């Protein structure tokens, strides 16, 4: 069979997937696109220089094994780093960095430069004295790196934050965009970076501001006819941190002014740090030219903390407050409150308060009552429809395909998994599960449940499906 970039990369991915954690696979391998195969050299596109460096540091060996299996001893991997060029032009000039030899895999790095061809505000009016202006950073020193505990869910974002703090404006993570759901630590991390920069580089002008406040200030400035002052003020920052930029959605005036400020800072090697509750691709009503700039640097996601991280966050909180609590209770809280760190902290703070104000012993029963208040709102019944949707999405098919009469193996398996989870997670009868998932009878559902049980036991790949889906469904 004729080999193609797609087929070779597809096989490599299968191999890699079996050998690393799913989350890591998703983060580091899903975004890679095979580009072309030239003899024994496979070119792949990676989203950023940081990405490439990370792959090199953590996955070179496994990539080497996988690629050698596919292409033989002479296998080479060529990374192409995609960076969007300014003003929508994708026609970037490329620059080759000399190839390094690492093992047998030659790594070549072709990069489109991060250059803004400016139609820029050059800021000709330096306001006298403004450089000496003392800017209150608005940073909260209690949000620092020491108490921002590390876990799988935040490792990338945290490390990138530390890198930025060590060399503001001097890494390829500019802007650094931290995104993730509520209460996962975006604000904390954004402050931590600023606080760290201030302690290392006290002379640097650092400003933390929420996108909302920035917007209000801007509106004020327009009203008072001081738009230029507003812009100049922001242009003297060495480090500008804007929290919750999703707030800019639909606000074209603010986006426009931020665009100019951003360009100015970026061109002058100043650091921009942004947070958002969504990834750039999911942001709505934000101008394309701004979105494309958000993607220039690194977008790092904060995910929900895993069990171990939840435990360490709880223990750390207790330790800092000088409170002791039985492990059994910590474990209970960590297992019950999963959605975000804010709720986790809320639950433990309530427990501490109960314990100290009422001089009550913290029992498991008390913990249960308190935790219930925190999780009640977030717990929801899983429906069969929801299960079908999640399973279909996971296997990248639509629900009608999942329910169809076909005997194609992967579709049958997806359907059986949906039935299995419906049995496990809802109170519905076998018959009603069958009728909802493609009009099957109860015997088919029973058979599906048994098959899934068996396969999960004997087939490693299949077990991974079950585990992944279990995670997705129990969130
Ligand atoms: P977001 O801005 O994403 O909504 P916050 O930064 O306000 O979330 O975080 C919510 C709470 O959780 C804060 O009190 C913060 O200190 C805490 N928190 C979040 N992540 C961590 C972490 N990794 N370690 C310790 N505390 C954390
Ligand atoms: Mg926040």
Short mmCIF file of C-alpha atoms and ligand atoms in Angstrom, two decimals:
data_model
loop_
_atom_site.label_atom_id
_atom_site.label_comp_id
_atom_site.label_asym_id
_atom_site.label_seq_id
_atom_site.Cartn_x
_atom_site.Cartn_y
_atom_site.Cartn_z
CA UNK A 1 0.00 0.00 0.00
CA UNK A 2 1.15 3.52 -0.86
CA UNK A 3 2.17 5.36 2.26
CA UNK A 4 0.93 8.85 2.81
CA UNK A 5 1.61 11.47 5.45
CA UNK A 6 -1.84 10.74 6.82
CA UNK A 7 -1.44 7.00 7.01
CA UNK A 8 2.04 7.16 8.52
CA UNK A 9 1.01 9.72 11.09
CA UNK A 10 -2.20 7.80 11.80
CA UNK A 11 -0.20 4.70 12.65
CA UNK A 12 2.23 6.67 14.78
CA UNK A 13 -0.68 8.15 16.69
CA UNK A 14 -2.14 4.74 17.39
CA UNK A 15 1.14 3.67 18.84
CA UNK A 16 1.60 6.81 20.90
CA UNK A 17 -1.97 6.68 22.15
CA UNK A 18 -1.45 3.26 23.65
CA UNK A 19 1.57 4.43 25.50
CA UNK A 20 0.71 7.73 27.10
CA UNK A 21 -2.10 9.18 29.16
CA UNK A 22 -5.20 10.13 27.31
CA UNK A 23 -5.12 13.70 28.56
CA UNK A 24 -1.54 14.13 27.44
CA UNK A 25 -2.40 12.60 24.12
CA UNK A 26 -5.22 15.03 23.61
CA UNK A 27 -3.17 18.02 24.63
CA UNK A 28 -0.05 17.24 22.67
CA UNK A 29 -0.99 15.01 19.79
CA UNK A 30 -4.51 15.91 18.74
CA UNK A 31 -3.45 19.37 17.52
CA UNK A 32 -0.66 18.04 15.31
CA UNK A 33 -1.43 17.85 11.62
CA UNK A 34 0.46 15.66 9.19
CA UNK A 35 1.57 17.74 6.21
CA UNK A 36 3.61 15.71 3.80
CA UNK A 37 5.75 12.67 3.43
CA UNK A 38 8.95 13.05 1.54
CA UNK A 39 10.81 9.73 1.38
CA UNK A 40 11.51 8.93 5.00
CA UNK A 41 10.83 12.44 6.23
CA UNK A 42 7.42 13.18 7.67
CA UNK A 43 6.47 16.83 8.10
CA UNK A 44 3.95 17.72 10.74
CA UNK A 45 2.47 21.03 11.70
CA UNK A 46 2.51 22.08 15.34
CA UNK A 47 0.70 25.11 16.75
CA UNK A 48 3.61 26.93 18.35
CA UNK A 49 7.25 26.92 19.17
CA UNK A 50 6.49 26.09 22.76
CA UNK A 51 4.54 23.11 21.57
CA UNK A 52 7.46 21.90 19.57
CA UNK A 53 9.82 22.34 22.50
CA UNK A 54 7.51 20.44 24.76
CA UNK A 55 7.20 17.56 22.33
CA UNK A 56 10.96 17.45 22.01
CA UNK A 57 11.42 17.42 25.71
CA UNK A 58 8.79 14.91 26.63
CA UNK A 59 7.89 12.79 23.67
CA UNK A 60 10.93 12.55 21.47
CA UNK A 61 11.65 8.95 22.37
CA UNK A 62 8.19 7.67 21.76
CA UNK A 63 7.91 9.61 18.51
CA UNK A 64 11.19 8.15 17.43
CA UNK A 65 10.08 4.59 18.12
CA UNK A 66 6.75 5.13 16.42
CA UNK A 67 8.22 6.76 13.35
CA UNK A 68 11.03 4.25 12.99
CA UNK A 69 8.43 1.49 13.01
CA UNK A 70 6.69 3.20 10.14
CA UNK A 71 9.54 4.51 8.04
CA UNK A 72 12.57 2.49 9.04
CA UNK A 73 15.89 3.53 10.50
CA UNK A 74 16.25 6.63 8.35
CA UNK A 75 13.04 8.15 9.66
CA UNK A 76 13.00 11.88 10.16
CA UNK A 77 10.44 14.17 11.66
CA UNK A 78 10.16 17.74 10.46
CA UNK A 79 8.17 20.19 12.52
CA UNK A 80 6.49 23.09 10.89
CA UNK A 81 5.36 25.74 13.27
CA UNK A 82 2.23 27.52 12.27
CA UNK A 83 1.86 31.05 13.34
CA UNK A 84 -0.73 33.23 11.89
CA UNK A 85 0.71 36.18 10.21
CA UNK A 86 -0.60 39.65 10.67
CA UNK A 87 -3.70 40.98 8.99
CA UNK A 88 -5.07 37.66 7.98
CA UNK A 89 -2.35 36.84 5.48
CA UNK A 90 -1.36 33.24 5.86
CA UNK A 91 1.34 33.68 3.28
CA UNK A 92 4.19 33.78 5.73
CA UNK A 93 7.79 33.85 4.78
CA UNK A 94 9.55 30.99 6.40
CA UNK A 95 12.84 30.68 8.07
CA UNK A 96 14.72 27.51 8.76
CA UNK A 97 16.50 27.00 11.96
CA UNK A 98 19.45 24.65 11.45
CA UNK A 99 18.43 21.06 11.93
CA UNK A 100 19.60 19.33 15.03
CA UNK A 101 20.45 15.68 15.16
CA UNK A 102 18.84 13.85 17.95
CA UNK A 103 19.16 10.13 17.75
CA UNK A 104 18.18 9.23 14.29
CA UNK A 105 15.39 11.62 14.06
CA UNK A 106 16.39 14.83 12.52
CA UNK A 107 14.49 17.74 13.82
CA UNK A 108 14.06 20.64 11.60
CA UNK A 109 12.22 23.65 12.62
CA UNK A 110 10.62 25.98 10.19
CA UNK A 111 9.00 28.93 11.66
CA UNK A 112 6.98 31.80 10.41
CA UNK A 113 8.03 34.89 12.25
CA UNK A 114 5.82 36.64 14.65
CA UNK A 115 6.02 39.95 13.06
CA UNK A 116 3.46 42.66 12.99
CA UNK A 117 3.77 44.82 9.93
CA UNK A 118 2.60 47.88 11.60
CA UNK A 119 -0.02 50.28 10.62
CA UNK A 120 0.46 51.13 14.18
CA UNK A 121 0.01 53.86 16.66
CA UNK A 122 3.59 54.88 17.09
CA UNK A 123 2.73 57.10 20.00
CA UNK A 124 4.63 60.20 19.02
CA UNK A 125 3.54 62.16 22.02
CA UNK A 126 5.39 60.94 24.99
CA UNK A 127 3.56 62.56 27.81
CA UNK A 128 6.15 64.32 29.95
CA UNK A 129 6.75 62.45 33.10
CA UNK A 130 4.54 59.55 32.27
CA UNK A 131 7.40 57.11 32.37
CA UNK A 132 7.88 58.00 36.00
CA UNK A 133 4.27 57.56 36.68
CA UNK A 134 3.83 55.15 39.49
CA UNK A 135 1.27 52.59 38.59
CA UNK A 136 -0.41 50.65 41.34
CA UNK A 137 -0.20 47.08 40.15
CA UNK A 138 -3.53 46.04 41.63
CA UNK A 139 -1.99 42.68 42.40
CA UNK A 140 -3.14 40.50 45.22
CA UNK A 141 -0.05 39.11 46.97
CA UNK A 142 -1.98 36.23 48.47
CA UNK A 143 -2.37 34.79 45.00
CA UNK A 144 1.12 33.49 44.38
CA UNK A 145 2.85 30.49 42.87
CA UNK A 146 3.62 28.85 46.22
CA UNK A 147 -0.03 28.40 47.01
CA UNK A 148 -1.05 27.61 43.45
CA UNK A 149 -0.73 23.87 43.71
CA UNK A 150 0.41 21.94 40.73
CA UNK A 151 -1.40 18.98 39.17
CA UNK A 152 -1.93 17.41 35.76
CA UNK A 153 -4.81 19.76 35.13
CA UNK A 154 -2.75 22.94 35.43
CA UNK A 155 0.83 21.88 34.78
CA UNK A 156 1.15 23.44 31.36
CA UNK A 157 -0.43 26.73 32.35
CA UNK A 158 1.53 26.91 35.57
CA UNK A 159 4.87 26.17 33.92
CA UNK A 160 4.19 28.64 31.16
CA UNK A 161 3.31 31.20 33.85
CA UNK A 162 6.58 30.60 35.61
CA UNK A 163 8.50 30.89 32.35
CA UNK A 164 6.79 34.20 31.61
CA UNK A 165 7.48 35.48 35.12
CA UNK A 166 11.16 34.66 34.71
CA UNK A 167 11.44 36.48 31.43
CA UNK A 168 8.51 38.77 30.83
CA UNK A 169 8.24 39.56 27.13
CA UNK A 170 11.20 37.33 26.46
CA UNK A 171 9.54 34.01 25.73
CA UNK A 172 7.42 32.88 22.83
CA UNK A 173 4.40 32.87 25.16
CA UNK A 174 3.30 36.35 24.30
CA UNK A 175 0.50 36.77 24.81
CA UNK A 176 -0.02 34.08 27.37
CA UNK A 177 -3.68 33.21 27.35
CA UNK A 178 -4.93 31.19 30.28
CA UNK A 179 -8.37 29.74 29.76
CA UNK A 180 -10.72 27.43 31.61
CA UNK A 181 -14.05 27.21 33.41
CA UNK A 182 -15.06 29.14 36.52
CA UNK A 183 -13.19 28.63 39.73
CA UNK A 184 -10.30 26.76 38.16
CA UNK A 185 -7.64 29.29 39.08
CA UNK A 186 -7.32 31.71 36.16
CA UNK A 187 -7.38 34.81 38.32
CA UNK A 188 -5.09 33.25 40.89
CA UNK A 189 -2.53 32.26 38.27
CA UNK A 190 -2.69 35.63 36.53
CA UNK A 191 -1.94 37.40 39.82
CA UNK A 192 0.77 34.90 40.67
CA UNK A 193 2.62 35.74 37.47
CA UNK A 194 2.34 39.46 38.17
CA UNK A 195 3.39 39.09 41.80
CA UNK A 196 6.41 37.03 40.80
CA UNK A 197 7.44 39.53 38.14
CA UNK A 198 7.14 42.38 40.62
CA UNK A 199 9.38 40.59 43.09
CA UNK A 200 12.00 39.75 40.47
CA UNK A 201 11.81 42.99 38.53
CA UNK A 202 10.59 45.68 40.92
CA UNK A 203 11.26 48.41 38.35
CA UNK A 204 8.84 46.94 35.84
CA UNK A 205 5.43 48.48 35.47
CA UNK A 206 2.91 45.72 35.96
CA UNK A 207 -0.82 46.16 35.85
CA UNK A 208 -3.57 43.72 36.62
CA UNK A 209 -7.03 44.72 35.50
CA UNK A 210 -10.27 42.93 34.78
CA UNK A 211 -11.60 43.26 31.25
CA UNK A 212 -14.74 44.69 32.77
CA UNK A 213 -12.93 47.50 34.52
CA UNK A 214 -10.82 48.17 31.45
CA UNK A 215 -14.05 48.54 29.47
CA UNK A 216 -15.56 50.93 32.02
CA UNK A 217 -12.45 53.04 32.04
CA UNK A 218 -12.50 53.19 28.30
CA UNK A 219 -16.11 54.27 28.16
CA UNK A 220 -15.32 56.97 30.73
CA UNK A 221 -12.35 58.08 28.64
CA UNK A 222 -14.44 58.41 25.52
CA UNK A 223 -17.01 60.43 27.41
CA UNK A 224 -14.40 62.77 28.80
CA UNK A 225 -12.59 62.98 25.53
CA UNK A 226 -9.43 61.47 27.00
CA UNK A 227 -9.16 58.45 24.75
CA UNK A 228 -5.55 59.24 23.90
CA UNK A 229 -4.54 59.46 27.54
CA UNK A 230 -6.18 56.15 28.12
CA UNK A 231 -4.19 54.56 25.32
CA UNK A 232 -0.93 56.16 26.43
CA UNK A 233 -1.44 55.00 29.97
CA UNK A 234 -1.73 51.40 28.87
CA UNK A 235 1.10 51.68 26.41
CA UNK A 236 3.65 52.36 29.13
CA UNK A 237 3.05 49.01 30.79
CA UNK A 238 5.81 46.44 30.79
CA UNK A 239 3.39 43.74 31.77
CA UNK A 240 -0.32 44.02 31.17
CA UNK A 241 -2.61 41.40 32.69
CA UNK A 242 -6.24 41.45 31.61
CA UNK A 243 -8.59 39.06 33.34
CA UNK A 244 -11.69 37.58 31.70
CA UNK A 245 -11.27 38.92 28.17
CA UNK A 246 -14.45 37.12 27.15
CA UNK A 247 -16.02 40.25 28.60
CA UNK A 248 -14.89 42.08 25.46
CA UNK A 249 -17.41 40.07 23.45
CA UNK A 250 -19.53 42.32 21.30
CA UNK A 251 -17.83 45.49 22.56
CA UNK A 252 -16.24 46.66 19.36
CA UNK A 253 -14.96 49.99 20.65
CA UNK A 254 -13.10 48.39 23.52
CA UNK A 255 -11.78 45.63 21.28
CA UNK A 256 -10.48 48.21 18.89
CA UNK A 257 -8.61 50.17 21.52
CA UNK A 258 -7.27 47.00 23.08
CA UNK A 259 -6.08 45.90 19.67
CA UNK A 260 -3.92 49.02 19.34
CA UNK A 261 -2.60 48.75 22.86
CA UNK A 262 -1.82 45.09 22.35
CA UNK A 263 0.06 45.72 19.13
CA UNK A 264 2.10 48.46 20.70
CA UNK A 265 3.05 46.38 23.70
CA UNK A 266 3.78 43.29 21.68
CA UNK A 267 5.96 45.12 19.21
CA UNK A 268 7.95 46.60 22.00
CA UNK A 269 8.58 43.26 23.62
CA UNK A 270 6.22 43.89 26.49
CA UNK A 271 4.37 41.00 28.05
CA UNK A 272 0.62 40.55 27.74
CA UNK A 273 -1.22 38.01 29.88
CA UNK A 274 -4.88 37.30 29.30
CA UNK A 275 -7.42 35.02 30.86
CA UNK A 276 -10.68 33.84 29.42
CA UNK A 277 -13.38 31.35 30.26
CA UNK A 278 -13.13 29.95 26.73
CA UNK A 279 -10.52 28.89 24.24
CA UNK A 280 -9.97 31.43 21.45
CA UNK A 281 -11.79 29.24 18.94
CA UNK A 282 -14.88 29.30 21.11
CA UNK A 283 -14.95 33.02 21.78
CA UNK A 284 -17.89 34.75 20.28
CA UNK A 285 -18.24 38.27 19.00
CA UNK A 286 -14.56 38.99 19.24
CA UNK A 287 -13.01 40.41 16.11
CA UNK A 288 -10.96 38.04 14.03
CA UNK A 289 -7.87 40.23 14.08
CA UNK A 290 -7.93 40.17 17.87
CA UNK A 291 -8.55 36.44 18.07
CA UNK A 292 -5.66 35.79 15.76
CA UNK A 293 -3.41 37.76 18.10
CA UNK A 294 -4.63 35.77 21.08
CA UNK A 295 -3.26 32.74 19.28
CA UNK A 296 0.15 34.22 18.65
CA UNK A 297 1.62 33.08 21.91
CA UNK A 298 0.43 30.21 24.00
CA UNK A 299 -3.11 29.31 25.00
CA UNK A 300 -2.92 27.15 28.09
CA UNK A 301 -5.94 25.49 29.58
CA UNK A 302 -6.76 25.04 33.23
CA UNK A 303 -8.78 21.89 33.61
CA UNK A 304 -10.66 20.42 36.49
CA UNK A 305 -8.25 19.24 39.14
CA UNK A 306 -7.91 15.49 39.55
CA UNK A 307 -8.38 13.71 42.84
CA UNK A 308 -4.73 13.96 43.95
CA UNK A 309 -4.62 17.67 43.26
CA UNK A 310 -7.88 18.17 45.12
CA UNK A 311 -6.41 16.39 48.10
CA UNK A 312 -3.29 18.54 48.07
CA UNK A 313 -5.28 21.73 47.69
CA UNK A 314 -7.38 20.77 50.72
CA UNK A 315 -4.39 19.75 52.80
CA UNK A 316 -2.57 22.92 51.92
CA UNK A 317 -5.53 25.04 52.92
CA UNK A 318 -5.85 23.22 56.25
CA UNK A 319 -2.17 23.50 56.86
CA UNK A 320 -2.10 27.22 56.20
CA UNK A 321 -5.05 27.71 58.53
CA UNK A 322 -3.45 25.53 61.16
CA UNK A 323 -6.38 23.17 61.27
CA UNK A 324 -6.19 19.43 61.59
CA UNK A 325 -8.74 17.18 60.07
CA UNK A 326 -8.98 13.41 59.80
CA UNK A 327 -7.86 12.00 56.44
CA UNK A 328 -11.16 10.27 56.07
CA UNK A 329 -12.93 13.62 55.94
CA UNK A 330 -10.45 15.22 53.57
CA UNK A 331 -10.86 12.24 51.33
CA UNK A 332 -14.61 12.54 51.49
CA UNK A 333 -14.55 16.21 50.53
CA UNK A 334 -12.10 15.60 47.68
CA UNK A 335 -14.27 12.84 46.31
CA UNK A 336 -17.47 14.81 46.57
CA UNK A 337 -16.52 18.22 45.25
CA UNK A 338 -15.07 17.80 41.81
CA UNK A 339 -16.21 20.65 39.65
CA UNK A 340 -13.85 23.41 40.64
CA UNK A 341 -11.38 24.68 43.16
CA UNK A 342 -13.57 27.50 44.37
CA UNK A 343 -16.25 25.07 45.51
CA UNK A 344 -13.63 22.84 47.03
CA UNK A 345 -12.32 25.75 49.05
CA UNK A 346 -15.83 26.81 49.94
CA UNK A 347 -16.59 23.40 51.36
CA UNK A 348 -13.43 23.19 53.43
CA UNK A 349 -13.80 26.74 54.72
CA UNK A 350 -17.32 25.94 55.91
CA UNK A 351 -16.06 22.85 57.61
CA UNK A 352 -13.27 24.73 59.33
CA UNK A 353 -15.74 27.38 60.43
CA UNK A 354 -18.13 24.83 61.82
CA UNK A 355 -15.36 23.12 63.66
CA UNK A 356 -13.93 26.23 65.25
CA UNK A 357 -16.99 28.37 65.92
CA UNK A 358 -19.21 25.67 67.23
CA UNK A 359 -16.42 23.72 68.83
CA UNK A 360 -17.96 20.76 67.15
CA UNK A 361 -15.98 17.73 66.27
CA UNK A 362 -15.80 17.43 62.50
CA UNK A 363 -17.46 14.14 61.83
CA UNK A 364 -18.11 12.48 58.54
CA UNK A 365 -21.76 13.20 59.06
CA UNK A 366 -21.14 16.92 59.45
CA UNK A 367 -18.89 16.88 56.40
CA UNK A 368 -21.64 15.19 54.46
CA UNK A 369 -24.19 17.83 55.38
CA UNK A 370 -21.90 20.68 54.49
CA UNK A 371 -20.64 19.20 51.27
CA UNK A 372 -24.16 18.51 50.19
CA UNK A 373 -24.82 22.24 50.13
CA UNK A 374 -21.95 22.69 47.74
CA UNK A 375 -22.65 19.89 45.36
CA UNK A 376 -26.40 19.89 45.34
CA UNK A 377 -26.56 22.57 42.71
CA UNK A 378 -24.08 20.97 40.41
CA UNK A 379 -25.21 17.37 40.57
CA UNK A 380 -27.58 16.50 37.78
CA UNK A 381 -29.24 13.34 36.67
CA UNK A 382 -27.63 11.88 33.58
CA UNK A 383 -30.17 11.21 30.86
CA UNK A 384 -30.05 8.54 28.19
CA UNK A 385 -30.05 11.27 25.58
CA UNK A 386 -27.06 12.86 27.21
CA UNK A 387 -25.25 9.52 27.28
CA UNK A 388 -25.91 8.95 23.59
CA UNK A 389 -24.68 12.42 22.81
CA UNK A 390 -21.48 12.04 24.77
CA UNK A 391 -20.74 8.60 23.33
CA UNK A 392 -21.42 9.75 19.77
CA UNK A 393 -19.22 12.80 20.20
CA UNK A 394 -16.46 10.68 21.63
CA UNK A 395 -16.48 8.42 18.60
CA UNK A 396 -17.08 11.35 16.28
CA UNK A 397 -20.33 10.13 14.82
CA UNK A 398 -23.80 11.56 15.11
CA UNK A 399 -26.52 10.11 17.25
CA UNK A 400 -28.45 8.77 14.25
CA UNK A 401 -25.41 6.79 13.18
CA UNK A 402 -25.07 5.41 16.67
CA UNK A 403 -28.69 4.26 16.56
CA UNK A 404 -28.63 2.97 12.97
CA UNK A 405 -29.10 -0.65 11.97
CA UNK A 406 -25.59 -1.12 10.71
CA UNK A 407 -23.36 -3.98 11.86
CA UNK A 408 -20.15 -2.02 11.40
CA UNK A 409 -18.04 -2.93 14.35
CA UNK A 410 -17.14 0.50 15.66
CA UNK A 411 -20.74 1.66 15.46
CA UNK A 412 -22.00 -1.46 17.20
CA UNK A 413 -19.43 -0.93 19.93
CA UNK A 414 -20.40 2.69 20.38
CA UNK A 415 -24.04 1.66 20.68
CA UNK A 416 -23.21 -1.06 23.19
CA UNK A 417 -21.25 1.42 25.25
CA UNK A 418 -24.18 3.82 25.26
CA UNK A 419 -26.45 1.01 26.46
CA UNK A 420 -23.97 -0.03 29.10
CA UNK A 421 -23.71 3.48 30.53
CA UNK A 422 -27.46 3.97 30.35
CA UNK A 423 -27.89 0.85 32.46
CA UNK A 424 -25.19 1.91 34.85
CA UNK A 425 -26.08 5.57 35.29
CA UNK A 426 -29.84 5.82 35.01
CA UNK A 427 -32.73 4.05 36.64
CA UNK A 428 -34.26 3.16 33.27
CA UNK A 429 -35.26 -0.44 32.55
CA UNK A 430 -33.52 -2.54 29.92
CA UNK A 431 -36.58 -2.29 27.72
CA UNK A 432 -36.77 1.47 27.88
CA UNK A 433 -33.03 1.82 27.29
CA UNK A 434 -33.42 -0.39 24.22
CA UNK A 435 -36.30 1.59 22.87
CA UNK A 436 -34.45 4.89 23.31
CA UNK A 437 -31.22 3.69 21.77
CA UNK A 438 -32.35 2.75 18.28
CA UNK A 439 -35.49 0.69 19.07
CA UNK A 440 -33.79 -2.46 20.30
CA UNK A 441 -35.30 -4.98 22.70
CA UNK A 442 -34.28 -5.65 26.27
CA UNK A 443 -32.26 -8.76 25.33
CA UNK A 444 -30.05 -6.68 23.04
CA UNK A 445 -29.37 -4.25 25.87
CA UNK A 446 -28.54 -7.06 28.26
CA UNK A 447 -26.21 -8.57 25.69
CA UNK A 448 -24.58 -5.16 25.18
CA UNK A 449 -23.92 -4.77 28.91
CA UNK A 450 -22.30 -8.20 29.09
CA UNK A 451 -20.21 -7.58 26.00
CA UNK A 452 -18.93 -4.30 27.38
CA UNK A 453 -18.09 -5.95 30.70
CA UNK A 454 -16.16 -8.68 28.91
CA UNK A 455 -14.35 -6.45 26.48
CA UNK A 456 -13.40 -3.99 29.17
CA UNK A 457 -11.77 -6.89 30.90
CA UNK A 458 -9.93 -8.39 27.95
CA UNK A 459 -9.25 -5.54 25.58
CA UNK A 460 -6.99 -2.73 26.67
CA UNK A 461 -8.12 -0.28 24.02
CA UNK A 462 -11.72 -0.96 24.84
CA UNK A 463 -11.13 -0.45 28.52
CA UNK A 464 -9.76 2.95 27.67
CA UNK A 465 -13.02 3.81 25.92
CA UNK A 466 -14.92 2.80 29.02
CA UNK A 467 -12.65 4.81 31.30
CA UNK A 468 -12.72 7.89 29.10
CA UNK A 469 -16.47 7.82 28.77
CA UNK A 470 -16.90 7.17 32.43
CA UNK A 471 -14.91 10.32 33.14
CA UNK A 472 -16.82 12.39 30.65
CA UNK A 473 -20.15 11.21 31.96
CA UNK A 474 -19.45 11.53 35.64
CA UNK A 475 -18.22 15.09 35.45
P1 LIG B 1 -11.17 31.61 38.12
O1 LIG B 1 -10.54 32.96 37.95
O2 LIG B 1 -10.67 30.62 37.11
O3 LIG B 1 -12.64 31.62 38.19
P2 LIG B 1 -9.88 31.72 40.70
O4 LIG B 1 -8.50 32.05 40.27
O5 LIG B 1 -10.70 32.80 41.26
O6 LIG B 1 -10.66 31.01 39.49
O7 LIG B 1 -9.79 30.50 41.72
C1 LIG B 1 -10.83 30.15 42.61
C2 LIG B 1 -10.26 29.78 43.95
O8 LIG B 1 -9.55 28.57 43.86
C3 LIG B 1 -9.27 30.82 44.45
O9 LIG B 1 -9.44 30.99 45.84
C4 LIG B 1 -7.92 30.20 44.17
O10 LIG B 1 -6.96 30.60 45.11
C5 LIG B 1 -8.20 28.72 44.29
N1 LIG B 1 -7.36 27.90 43.41
C6 LIG B 1 -7.54 27.68 42.09
N2 LIG B 1 -6.60 26.86 41.60
C7 LIG B 1 -5.79 26.56 42.63
C8 LIG B 1 -4.63 25.75 42.77
N3 LIG B 1 -4.10 25.09 41.73
N4 LIG B 1 -4.05 25.67 43.98
C9 LIG B 1 -4.59 26.33 45.03
N5 LIG B 1 -5.67 27.09 44.97
C10 LIG B 1 -6.28 27.23 43.79
MG1 LIG B 2 -11.44 34.82 37.71
#
